[in-house]
mmCIF file of C-alpha atoms in Angstrom:
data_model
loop_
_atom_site.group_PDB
_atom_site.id
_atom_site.type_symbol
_atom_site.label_atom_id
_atom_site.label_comp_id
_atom_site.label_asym_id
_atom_site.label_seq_id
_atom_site.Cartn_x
_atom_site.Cartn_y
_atom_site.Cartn_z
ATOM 1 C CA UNK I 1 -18.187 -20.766 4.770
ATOM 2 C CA UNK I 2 -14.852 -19.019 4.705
ATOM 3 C CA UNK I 3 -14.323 -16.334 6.130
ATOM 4 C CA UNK I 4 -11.466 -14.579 4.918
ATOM 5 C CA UNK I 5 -9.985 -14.686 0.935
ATOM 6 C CA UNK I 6 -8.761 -18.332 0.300
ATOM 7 C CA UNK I 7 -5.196 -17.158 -0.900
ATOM 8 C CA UNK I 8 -4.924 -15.572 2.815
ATOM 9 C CA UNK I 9 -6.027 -19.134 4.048
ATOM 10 C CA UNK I 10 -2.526 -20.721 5.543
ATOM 11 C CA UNK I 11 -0.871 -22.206 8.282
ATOM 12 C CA UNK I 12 0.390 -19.483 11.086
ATOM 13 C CA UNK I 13 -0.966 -16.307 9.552
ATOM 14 C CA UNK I 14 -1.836 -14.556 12.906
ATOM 15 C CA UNK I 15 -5.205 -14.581 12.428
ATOM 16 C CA UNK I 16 -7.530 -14.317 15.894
ATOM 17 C CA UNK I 17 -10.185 -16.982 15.305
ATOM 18 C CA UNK I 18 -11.725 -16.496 18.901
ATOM 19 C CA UNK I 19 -12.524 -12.795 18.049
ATOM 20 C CA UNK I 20 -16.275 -11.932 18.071
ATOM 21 C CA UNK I 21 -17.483 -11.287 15.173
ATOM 22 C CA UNK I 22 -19.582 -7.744 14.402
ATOM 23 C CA UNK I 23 -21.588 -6.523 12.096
ATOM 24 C CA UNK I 24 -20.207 -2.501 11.825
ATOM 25 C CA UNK I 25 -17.252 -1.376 9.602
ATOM 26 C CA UNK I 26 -15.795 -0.044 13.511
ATOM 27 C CA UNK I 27 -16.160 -0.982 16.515
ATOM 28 C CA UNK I 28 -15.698 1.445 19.587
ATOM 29 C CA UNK I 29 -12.544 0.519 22.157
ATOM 30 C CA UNK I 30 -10.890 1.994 24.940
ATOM 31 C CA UNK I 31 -7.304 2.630 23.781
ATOM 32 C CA UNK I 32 -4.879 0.068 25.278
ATOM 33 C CA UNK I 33 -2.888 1.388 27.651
ATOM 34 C CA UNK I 34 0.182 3.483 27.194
ATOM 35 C CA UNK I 35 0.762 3.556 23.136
ATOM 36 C CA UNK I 36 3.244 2.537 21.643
ATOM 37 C CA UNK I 37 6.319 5.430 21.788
ATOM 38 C CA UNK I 38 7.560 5.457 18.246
ATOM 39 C CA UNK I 39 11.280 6.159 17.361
ATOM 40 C CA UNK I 40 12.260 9.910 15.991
ATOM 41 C CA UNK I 41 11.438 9.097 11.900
ATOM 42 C CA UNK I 42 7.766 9.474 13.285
ATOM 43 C CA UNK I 43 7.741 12.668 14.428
ATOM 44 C CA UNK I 44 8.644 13.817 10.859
ATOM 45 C CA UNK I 45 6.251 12.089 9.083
ATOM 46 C CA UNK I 46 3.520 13.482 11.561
ATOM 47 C CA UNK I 47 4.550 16.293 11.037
ATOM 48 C CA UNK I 48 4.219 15.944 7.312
ATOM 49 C CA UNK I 49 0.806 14.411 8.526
ATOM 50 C CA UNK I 50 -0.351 17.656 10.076
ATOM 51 C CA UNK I 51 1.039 19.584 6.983
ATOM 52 C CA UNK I 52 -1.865 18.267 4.606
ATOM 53 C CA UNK I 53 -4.045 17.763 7.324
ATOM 54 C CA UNK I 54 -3.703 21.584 7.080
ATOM 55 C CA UNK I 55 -3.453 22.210 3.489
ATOM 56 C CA UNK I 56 -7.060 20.272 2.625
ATOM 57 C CA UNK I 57 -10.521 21.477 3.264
ATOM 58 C CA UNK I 58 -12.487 20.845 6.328
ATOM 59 C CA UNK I 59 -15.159 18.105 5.770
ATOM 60 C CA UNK I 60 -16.906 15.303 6.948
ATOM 61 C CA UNK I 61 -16.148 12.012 6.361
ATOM 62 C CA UNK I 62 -18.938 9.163 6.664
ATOM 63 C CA UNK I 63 -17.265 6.263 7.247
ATOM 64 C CA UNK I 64 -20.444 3.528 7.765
ATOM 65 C CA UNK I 65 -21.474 3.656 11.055
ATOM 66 C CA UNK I 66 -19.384 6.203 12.610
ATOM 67 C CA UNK I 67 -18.365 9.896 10.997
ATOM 68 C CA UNK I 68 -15.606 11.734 11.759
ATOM 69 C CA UNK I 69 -13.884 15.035 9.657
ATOM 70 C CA UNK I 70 -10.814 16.656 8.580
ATOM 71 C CA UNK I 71 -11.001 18.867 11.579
ATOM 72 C CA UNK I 72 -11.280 15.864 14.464
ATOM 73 C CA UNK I 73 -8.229 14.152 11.898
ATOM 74 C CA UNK I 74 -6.436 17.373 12.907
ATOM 75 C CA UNK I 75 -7.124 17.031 16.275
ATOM 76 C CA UNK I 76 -5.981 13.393 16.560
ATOM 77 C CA UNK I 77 -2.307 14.550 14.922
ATOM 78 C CA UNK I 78 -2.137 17.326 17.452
ATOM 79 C CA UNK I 79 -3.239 15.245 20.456
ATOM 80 C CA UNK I 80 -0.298 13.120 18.960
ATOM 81 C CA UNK I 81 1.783 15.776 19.096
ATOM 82 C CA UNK I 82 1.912 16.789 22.528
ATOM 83 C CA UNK I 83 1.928 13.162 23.782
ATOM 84 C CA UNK I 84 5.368 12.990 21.963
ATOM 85 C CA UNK I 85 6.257 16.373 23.289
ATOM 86 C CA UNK I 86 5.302 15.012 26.981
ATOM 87 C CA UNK I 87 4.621 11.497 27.080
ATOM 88 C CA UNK I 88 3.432 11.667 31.206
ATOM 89 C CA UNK I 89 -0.104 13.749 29.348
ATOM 90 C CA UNK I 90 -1.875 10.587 27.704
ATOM 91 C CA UNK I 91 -3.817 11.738 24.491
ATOM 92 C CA UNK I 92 -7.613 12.064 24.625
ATOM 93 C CA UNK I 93 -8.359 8.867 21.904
ATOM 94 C CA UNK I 94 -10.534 6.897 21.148
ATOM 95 C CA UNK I 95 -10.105 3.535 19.500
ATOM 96 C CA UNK I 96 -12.219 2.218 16.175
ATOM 97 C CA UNK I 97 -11.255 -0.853 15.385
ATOM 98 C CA UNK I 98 -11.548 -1.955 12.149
ATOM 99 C CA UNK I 99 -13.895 -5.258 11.069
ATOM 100 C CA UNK I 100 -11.161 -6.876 9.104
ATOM 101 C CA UNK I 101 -11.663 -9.492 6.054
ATOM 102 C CA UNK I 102 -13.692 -11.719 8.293
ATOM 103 C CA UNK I 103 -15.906 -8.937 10.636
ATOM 104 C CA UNK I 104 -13.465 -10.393 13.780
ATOM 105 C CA UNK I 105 -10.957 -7.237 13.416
ATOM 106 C CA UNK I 106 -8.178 -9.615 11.062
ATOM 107 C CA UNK I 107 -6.730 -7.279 8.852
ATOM 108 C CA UNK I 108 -4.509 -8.569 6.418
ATOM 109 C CA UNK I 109 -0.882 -6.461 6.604
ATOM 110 C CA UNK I 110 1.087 -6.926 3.826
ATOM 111 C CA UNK I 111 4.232 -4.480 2.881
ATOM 112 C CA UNK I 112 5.603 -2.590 -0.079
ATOM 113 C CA UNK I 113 8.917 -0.921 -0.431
ATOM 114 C CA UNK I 114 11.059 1.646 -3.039
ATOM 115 C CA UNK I 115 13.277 -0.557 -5.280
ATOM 116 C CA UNK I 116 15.944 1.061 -6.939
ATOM 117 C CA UNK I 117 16.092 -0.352 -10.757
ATOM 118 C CA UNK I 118 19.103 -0.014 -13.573
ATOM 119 C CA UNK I 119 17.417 1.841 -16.641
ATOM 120 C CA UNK I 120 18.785 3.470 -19.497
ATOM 121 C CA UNK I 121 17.918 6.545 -21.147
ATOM 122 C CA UNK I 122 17.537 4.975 -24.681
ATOM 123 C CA UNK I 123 16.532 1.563 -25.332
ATOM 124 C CA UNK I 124 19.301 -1.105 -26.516
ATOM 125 C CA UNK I 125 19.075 -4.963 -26.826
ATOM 126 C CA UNK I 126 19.277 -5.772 -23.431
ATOM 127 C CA UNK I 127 17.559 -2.385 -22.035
ATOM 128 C CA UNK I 128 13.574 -1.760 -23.746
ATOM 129 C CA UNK I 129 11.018 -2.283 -22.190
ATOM 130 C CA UNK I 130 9.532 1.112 -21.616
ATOM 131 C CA UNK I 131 8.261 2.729 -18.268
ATOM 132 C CA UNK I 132 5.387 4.961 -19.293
ATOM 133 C CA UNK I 133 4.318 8.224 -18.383
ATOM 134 C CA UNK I 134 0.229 8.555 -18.505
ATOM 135 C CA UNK I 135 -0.662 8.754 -22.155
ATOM 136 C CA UNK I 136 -3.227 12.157 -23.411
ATOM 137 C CA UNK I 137 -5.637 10.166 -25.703
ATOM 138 C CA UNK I 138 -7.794 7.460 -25.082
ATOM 139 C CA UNK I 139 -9.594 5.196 -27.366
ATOM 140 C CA UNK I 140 -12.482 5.354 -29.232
ATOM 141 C CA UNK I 141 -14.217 4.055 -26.157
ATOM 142 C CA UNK I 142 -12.557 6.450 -23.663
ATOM 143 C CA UNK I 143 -10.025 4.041 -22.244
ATOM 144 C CA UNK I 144 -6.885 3.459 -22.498
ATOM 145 C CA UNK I 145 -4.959 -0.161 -23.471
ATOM 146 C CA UNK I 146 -4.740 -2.897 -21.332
ATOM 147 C CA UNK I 147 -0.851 -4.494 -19.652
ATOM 148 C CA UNK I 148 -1.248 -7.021 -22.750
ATOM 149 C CA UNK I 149 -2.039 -4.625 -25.431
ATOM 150 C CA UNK I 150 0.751 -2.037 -23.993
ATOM 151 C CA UNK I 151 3.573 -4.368 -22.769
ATOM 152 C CA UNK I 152 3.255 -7.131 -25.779
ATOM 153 C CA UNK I 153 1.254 -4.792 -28.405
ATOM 154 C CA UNK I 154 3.225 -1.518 -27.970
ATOM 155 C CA UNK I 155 -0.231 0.522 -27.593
ATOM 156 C CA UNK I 156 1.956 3.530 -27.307
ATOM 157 C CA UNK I 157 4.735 3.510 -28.574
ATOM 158 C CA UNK I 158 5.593 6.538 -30.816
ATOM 159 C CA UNK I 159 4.027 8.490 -28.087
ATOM 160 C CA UNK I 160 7.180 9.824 -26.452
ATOM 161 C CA UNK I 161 5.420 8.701 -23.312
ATOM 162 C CA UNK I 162 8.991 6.684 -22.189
ATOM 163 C CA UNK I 163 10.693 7.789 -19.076
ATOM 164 C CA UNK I 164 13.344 5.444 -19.495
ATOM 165 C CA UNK I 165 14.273 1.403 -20.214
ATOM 166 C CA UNK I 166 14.309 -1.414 -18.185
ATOM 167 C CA UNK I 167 15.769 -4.723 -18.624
ATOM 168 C CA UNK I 168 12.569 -7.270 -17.479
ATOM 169 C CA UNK I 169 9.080 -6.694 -17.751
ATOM 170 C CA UNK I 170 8.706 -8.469 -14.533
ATOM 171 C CA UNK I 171 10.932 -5.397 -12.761
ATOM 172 C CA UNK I 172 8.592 -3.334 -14.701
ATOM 173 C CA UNK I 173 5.638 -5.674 -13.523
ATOM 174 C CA UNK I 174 6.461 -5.371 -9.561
ATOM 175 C CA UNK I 175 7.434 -1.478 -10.253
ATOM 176 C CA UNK I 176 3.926 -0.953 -10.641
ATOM 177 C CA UNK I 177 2.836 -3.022 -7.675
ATOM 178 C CA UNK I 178 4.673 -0.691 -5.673
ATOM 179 C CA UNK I 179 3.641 2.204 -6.999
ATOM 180 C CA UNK I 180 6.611 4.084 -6.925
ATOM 181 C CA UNK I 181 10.722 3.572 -6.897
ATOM 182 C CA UNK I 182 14.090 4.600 -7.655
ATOM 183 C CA UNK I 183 15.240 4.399 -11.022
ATOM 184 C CA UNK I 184 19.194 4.766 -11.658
ATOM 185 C CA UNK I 185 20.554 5.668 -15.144
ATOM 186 C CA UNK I 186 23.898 4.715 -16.738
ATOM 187 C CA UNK I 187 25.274 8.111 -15.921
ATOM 188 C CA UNK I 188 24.611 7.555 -12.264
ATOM 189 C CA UNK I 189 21.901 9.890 -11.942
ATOM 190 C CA UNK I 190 18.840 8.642 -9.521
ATOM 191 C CA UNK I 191 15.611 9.712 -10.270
ATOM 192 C CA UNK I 192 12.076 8.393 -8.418
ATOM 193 C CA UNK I 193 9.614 8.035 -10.056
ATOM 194 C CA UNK I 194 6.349 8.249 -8.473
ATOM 195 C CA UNK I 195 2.179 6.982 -9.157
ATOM 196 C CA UNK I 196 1.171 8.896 -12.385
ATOM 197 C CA UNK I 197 -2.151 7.422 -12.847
ATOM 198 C CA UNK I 198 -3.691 3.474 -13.884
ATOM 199 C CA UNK I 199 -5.404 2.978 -17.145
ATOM 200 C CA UNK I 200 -9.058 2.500 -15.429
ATOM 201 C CA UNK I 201 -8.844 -1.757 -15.931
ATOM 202 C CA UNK I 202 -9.635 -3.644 -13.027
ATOM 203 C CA UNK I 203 -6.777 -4.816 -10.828
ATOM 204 C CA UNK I 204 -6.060 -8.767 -10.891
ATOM 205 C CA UNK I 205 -3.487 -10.264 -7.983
ATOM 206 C CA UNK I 206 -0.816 -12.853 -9.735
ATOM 207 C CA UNK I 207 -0.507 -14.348 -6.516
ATOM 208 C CA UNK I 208 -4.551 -15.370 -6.308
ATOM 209 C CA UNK I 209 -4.229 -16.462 -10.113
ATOM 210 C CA UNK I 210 -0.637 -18.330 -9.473
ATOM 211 C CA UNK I 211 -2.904 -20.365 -6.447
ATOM 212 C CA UNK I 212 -6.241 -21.075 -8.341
ATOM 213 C CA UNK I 213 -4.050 -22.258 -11.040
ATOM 214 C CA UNK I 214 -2.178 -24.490 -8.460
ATOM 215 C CA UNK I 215 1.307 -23.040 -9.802
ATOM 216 C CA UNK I 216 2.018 -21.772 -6.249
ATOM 217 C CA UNK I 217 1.271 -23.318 -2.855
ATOM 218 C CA UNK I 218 -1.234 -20.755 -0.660
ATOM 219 C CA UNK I 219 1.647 -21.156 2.098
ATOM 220 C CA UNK I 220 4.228 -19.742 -0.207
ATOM 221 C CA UNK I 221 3.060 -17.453 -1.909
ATOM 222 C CA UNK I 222 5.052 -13.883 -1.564
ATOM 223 C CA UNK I 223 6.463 -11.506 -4.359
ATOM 224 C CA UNK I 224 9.665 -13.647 -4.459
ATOM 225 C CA UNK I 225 8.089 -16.796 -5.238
ATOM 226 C CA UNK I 226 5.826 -14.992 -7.590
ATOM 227 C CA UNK I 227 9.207 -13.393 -9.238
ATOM 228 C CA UNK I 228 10.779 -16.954 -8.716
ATOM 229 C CA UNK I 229 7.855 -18.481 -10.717
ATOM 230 C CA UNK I 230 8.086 -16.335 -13.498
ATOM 231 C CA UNK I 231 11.949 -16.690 -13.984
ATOM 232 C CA UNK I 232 11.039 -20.460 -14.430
ATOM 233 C CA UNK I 233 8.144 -19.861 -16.740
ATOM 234 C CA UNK I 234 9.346 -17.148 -18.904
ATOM 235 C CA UNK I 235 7.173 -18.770 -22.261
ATOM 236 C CA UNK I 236 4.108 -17.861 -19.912
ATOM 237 C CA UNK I 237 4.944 -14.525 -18.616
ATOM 238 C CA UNK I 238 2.562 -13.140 -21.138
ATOM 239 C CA UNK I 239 -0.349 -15.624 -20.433
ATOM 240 C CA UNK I 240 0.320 -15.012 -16.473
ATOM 241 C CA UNK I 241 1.403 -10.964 -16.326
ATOM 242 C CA UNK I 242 -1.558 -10.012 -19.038
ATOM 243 C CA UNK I 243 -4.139 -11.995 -16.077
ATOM 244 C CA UNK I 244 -3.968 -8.406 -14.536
ATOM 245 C CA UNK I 245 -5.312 -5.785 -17.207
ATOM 246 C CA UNK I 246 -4.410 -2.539 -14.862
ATOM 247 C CA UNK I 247 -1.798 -0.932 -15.974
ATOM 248 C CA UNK I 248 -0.067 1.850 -13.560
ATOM 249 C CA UNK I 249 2.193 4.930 -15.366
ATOM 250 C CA UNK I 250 4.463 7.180 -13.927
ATOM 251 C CA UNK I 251 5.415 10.590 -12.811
ATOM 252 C CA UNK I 252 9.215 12.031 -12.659
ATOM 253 C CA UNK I 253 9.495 13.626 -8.979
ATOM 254 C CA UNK I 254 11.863 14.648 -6.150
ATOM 255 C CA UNK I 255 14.168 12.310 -4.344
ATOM 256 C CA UNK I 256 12.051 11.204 -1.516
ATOM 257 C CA UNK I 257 8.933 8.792 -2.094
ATOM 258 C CA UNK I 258 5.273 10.468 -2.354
ATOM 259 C CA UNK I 259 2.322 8.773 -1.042
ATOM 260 C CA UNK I 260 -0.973 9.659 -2.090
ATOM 261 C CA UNK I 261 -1.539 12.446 0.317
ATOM 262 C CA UNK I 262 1.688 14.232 -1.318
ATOM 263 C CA UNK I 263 3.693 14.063 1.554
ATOM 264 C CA UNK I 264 7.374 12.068 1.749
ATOM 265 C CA UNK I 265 6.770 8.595 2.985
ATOM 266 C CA UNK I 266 8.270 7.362 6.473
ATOM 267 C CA UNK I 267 10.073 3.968 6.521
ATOM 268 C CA UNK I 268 7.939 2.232 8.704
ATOM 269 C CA UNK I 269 5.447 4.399 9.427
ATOM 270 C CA UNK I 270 3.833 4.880 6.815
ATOM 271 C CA UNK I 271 0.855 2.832 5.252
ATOM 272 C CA UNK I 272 -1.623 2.262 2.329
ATOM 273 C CA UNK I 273 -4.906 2.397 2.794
ATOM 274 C CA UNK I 274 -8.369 2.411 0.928
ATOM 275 C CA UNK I 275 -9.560 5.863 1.727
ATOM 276 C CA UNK I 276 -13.328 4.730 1.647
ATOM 277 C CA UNK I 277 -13.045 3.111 4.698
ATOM 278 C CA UNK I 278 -9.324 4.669 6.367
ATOM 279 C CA UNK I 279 -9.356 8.567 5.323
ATOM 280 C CA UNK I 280 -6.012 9.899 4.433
ATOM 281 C CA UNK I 281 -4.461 11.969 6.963
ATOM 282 C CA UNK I 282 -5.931 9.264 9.968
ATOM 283 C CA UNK I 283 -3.335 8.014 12.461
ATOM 284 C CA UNK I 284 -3.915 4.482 13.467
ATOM 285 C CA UNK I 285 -2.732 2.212 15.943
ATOM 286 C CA UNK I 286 -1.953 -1.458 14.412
ATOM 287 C CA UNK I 287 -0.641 -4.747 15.894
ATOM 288 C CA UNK I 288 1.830 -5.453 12.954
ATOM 289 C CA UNK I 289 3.441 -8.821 12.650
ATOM 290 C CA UNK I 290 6.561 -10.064 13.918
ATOM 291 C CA UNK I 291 8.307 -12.606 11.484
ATOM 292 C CA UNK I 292 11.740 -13.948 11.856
ATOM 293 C CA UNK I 293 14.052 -13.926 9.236
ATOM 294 C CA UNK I 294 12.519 -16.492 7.364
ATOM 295 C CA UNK I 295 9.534 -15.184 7.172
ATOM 296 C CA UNK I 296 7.530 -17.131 9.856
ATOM 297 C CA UNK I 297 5.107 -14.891 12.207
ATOM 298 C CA UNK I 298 6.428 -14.429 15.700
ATOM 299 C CA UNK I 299 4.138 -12.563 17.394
ATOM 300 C CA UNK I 300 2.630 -8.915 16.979
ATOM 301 C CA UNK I 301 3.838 -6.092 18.090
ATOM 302 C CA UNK I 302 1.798 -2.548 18.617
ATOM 303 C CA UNK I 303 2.627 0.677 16.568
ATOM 304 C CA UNK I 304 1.714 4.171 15.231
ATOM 305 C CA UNK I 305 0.526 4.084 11.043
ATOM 306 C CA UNK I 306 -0.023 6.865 9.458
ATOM 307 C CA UNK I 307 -2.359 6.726 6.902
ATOM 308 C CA UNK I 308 -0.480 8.719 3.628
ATOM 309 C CA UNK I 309 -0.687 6.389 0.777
ATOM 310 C CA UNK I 310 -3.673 3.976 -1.542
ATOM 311 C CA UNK I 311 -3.022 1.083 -3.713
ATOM 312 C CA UNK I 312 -4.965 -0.035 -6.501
ATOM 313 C CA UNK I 313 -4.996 -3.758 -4.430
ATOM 314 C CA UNK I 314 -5.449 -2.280 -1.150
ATOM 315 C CA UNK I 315 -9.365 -2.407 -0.612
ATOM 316 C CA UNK I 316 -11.999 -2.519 1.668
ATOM 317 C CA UNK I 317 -11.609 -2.969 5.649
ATOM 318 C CA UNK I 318 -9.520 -6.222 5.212
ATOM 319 C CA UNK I 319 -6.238 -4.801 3.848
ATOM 320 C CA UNK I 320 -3.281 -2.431 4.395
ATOM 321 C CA UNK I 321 0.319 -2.186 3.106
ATOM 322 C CA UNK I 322 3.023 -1.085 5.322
ATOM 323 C CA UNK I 323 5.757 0.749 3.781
ATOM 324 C CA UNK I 324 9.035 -0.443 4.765
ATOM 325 C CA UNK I 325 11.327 1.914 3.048
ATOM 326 C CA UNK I 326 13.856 1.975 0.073
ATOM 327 C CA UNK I 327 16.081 -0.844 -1.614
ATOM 328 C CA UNK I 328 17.407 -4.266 -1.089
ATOM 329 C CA UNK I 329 16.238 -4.876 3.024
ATOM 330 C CA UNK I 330 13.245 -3.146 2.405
ATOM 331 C CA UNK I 331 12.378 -5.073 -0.529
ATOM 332 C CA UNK I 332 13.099 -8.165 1.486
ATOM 333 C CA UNK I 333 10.835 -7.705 4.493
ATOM 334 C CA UNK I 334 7.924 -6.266 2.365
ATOM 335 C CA UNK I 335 8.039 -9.665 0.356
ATOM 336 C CA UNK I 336 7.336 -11.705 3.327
ATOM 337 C CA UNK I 337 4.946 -9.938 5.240
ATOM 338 C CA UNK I 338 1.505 -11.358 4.012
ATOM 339 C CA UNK I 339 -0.155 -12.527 7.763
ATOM 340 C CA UNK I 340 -2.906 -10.774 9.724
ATOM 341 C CA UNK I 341 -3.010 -8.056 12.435
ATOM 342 C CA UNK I 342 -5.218 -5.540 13.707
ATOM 343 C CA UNK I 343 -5.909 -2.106 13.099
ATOM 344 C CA UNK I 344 -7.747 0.832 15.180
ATOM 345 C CA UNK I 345 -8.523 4.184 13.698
ATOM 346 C CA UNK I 346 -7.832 7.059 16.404
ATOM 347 C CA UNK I 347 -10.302 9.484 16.856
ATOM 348 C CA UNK I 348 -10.523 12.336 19.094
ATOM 349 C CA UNK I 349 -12.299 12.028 22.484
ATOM 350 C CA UNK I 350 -13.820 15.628 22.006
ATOM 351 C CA UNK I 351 -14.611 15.768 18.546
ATOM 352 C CA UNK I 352 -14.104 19.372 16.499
ATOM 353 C CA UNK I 353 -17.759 21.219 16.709
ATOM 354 C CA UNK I 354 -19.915 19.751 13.841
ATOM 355 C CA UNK I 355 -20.999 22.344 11.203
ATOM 356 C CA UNK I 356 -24.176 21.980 8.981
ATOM 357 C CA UNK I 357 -23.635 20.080 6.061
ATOM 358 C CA UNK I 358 -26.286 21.078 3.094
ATOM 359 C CA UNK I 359 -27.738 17.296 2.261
#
């Protein structure tokens, strides 16, 4: 049987066969020795870490078979902290590693970036198709329209739910992907524009349907041969985009990109995560993936994450997206990263004094 998603299945994708395999979401480890020192962008983004570690209420957080709470999450950042502060006083950690896709620890690290996108204030023949913000009313049956009925139906239009106009649906498409980016208006004037809410459909990967369909090899898939494959096919963009019914809308925010835990995003640093099985506000350790500059895996290397964003594709123990930062570069290395590494959650070796929790 196979143990990891088929579209994941190819040639060099840094996955540890020999691992043994477990039954439990983590697995307790001594933390390898010496972490990895991280450059000075981290010690920002911690310390927007400990900021909403601080803002959010204390609680505990069952995580299958081990628990852990907002409080030991704080002590984790400040343990952090000091290490960075003086790096001779090793932090008092322990290491969960996570069981992966295949319950052998092969987590699946793929990235995601800020583009910047030309957009127009008012739609004209080349500029309209509409970014959305998240529309009041629902249906009849409490939902709201599909990417078919809203991109190729105009479910809302006359709504005055439009942001601003794009020039390709597939921008639009891999806009909400990401979650978030940079829009630029004819004026000049940059705005980002941030997760606003999905329309409740169930997310669909183009890549898994481009394989099954045998459109795309399994060994090449990435978001530019996806984007590739729909500049060739543009009589079935509406066939192939409309596979994936959720639908993401956006909010008009500050300069710097929001994750999920409302704090700025660090290039690099940051990551996605399904906060069912990685809370928000964790810092992990990860062996990330090396590629060259064709995209081919290298080797791993270790390094800090901190958990500050979700997805609507990232899910379950088998997947996280590293953010690699704004524009052009950024877009290129999140496109190729698609291979496996490993993750550990960091939890404190003295936990924070458990309180009674009312069952």
């Amino acid at each position: 049987m196979n143990e990891i998603d088929s579209s994941n299945d190819f040639e060099n994708n840094g996955r540890d066969t020999a691992a043994l395999k477990r039954e439990t979401l983590y697995l307790q480890e001594s933390l390898p020795p010496g972490l990895p020192m991280p450059d000075e962008s981290f010690q920002s983004g911690l310390q927007q870490q400990i900021t909403y570690l601080n803002r959010i209420q204390d609680k505990t957080l069952f995580l299958e078979n081990t628990h852990t709470s907002v409080a030991d999450l704080r002590i984790v950042a400040e343990e952090i902290n000091n290490w960075l502060q003086n790096p001779v006083q090793q932090p008092q950690l322990i290491a969960h590693q996570l069981a992966g896709q295949d319950q052998r620890g092969n987590v699946q690290i793929t990235g995601y970036y800020v583009p910047i996108i030309p957009v127009r204030h008012l739609p004209d023949e080349v500029y309209r198709y509409p970014l959305y913000r998240k529309p009041v009313q629902r249906n009849t049956e409490g939902k709201y329209p599909s990417r078919e009925e809203i991109d190729f139906e105009n479910a809302l239009a006359g709504q005055g739910l439009e942001i601003a106009y794009t020039a390709s649906l597939v921008d639009n498409f891999f806009l909400h992907v990401q979650g978030s980016g940079v829009v630029e208006y004819e004026d000049g004037e940059q705005k980002l524009l941030s997760w606003g809410g999905v329309n409740g459909h169930a997310y669909r990967s183009l890549g898994k349907e481009l394989i099954e369909r045998g459109e795309i090899d399994r060994a090449h898939i990435s978001a530019q041969s996806i984007r590739q494959w729909l500049s060739d096919n543009p009589d079935r963009n509406r066939e192939i985009l409309s596979t994936n019914p959720s639908y993401l809308f956006f909010s008009e925010g500050p300069k710097a990109p929001i994750g999920a835990a409302n704090v700025p995003l660090t290039p690099l640093y940051s990551a996605a995560v399904d906060p069912k099985v990685i809370p928000l506000g964790s810092i992990l350790l990860a062996q990330v993936p090396k590629l060259d500059a064709y995209g081919n895996l290298v080797g791993h290397e270790f390094r800090l994450l901190l958990a500050q964003d979700k997805g609507g594709a990232i899910k379950g123990p088998g997947h996280i997206d590293w953010y690699q930062g704004i524009g052009e570069e950024a877009h290129f290395h999140a496109g190729q990263l698609k291979h496996f590494g490993k993750v550990w959650l960091l939890l404190p070796k003295n936990p924070a004094p458990e309180t009674l929790i009312a069952q």
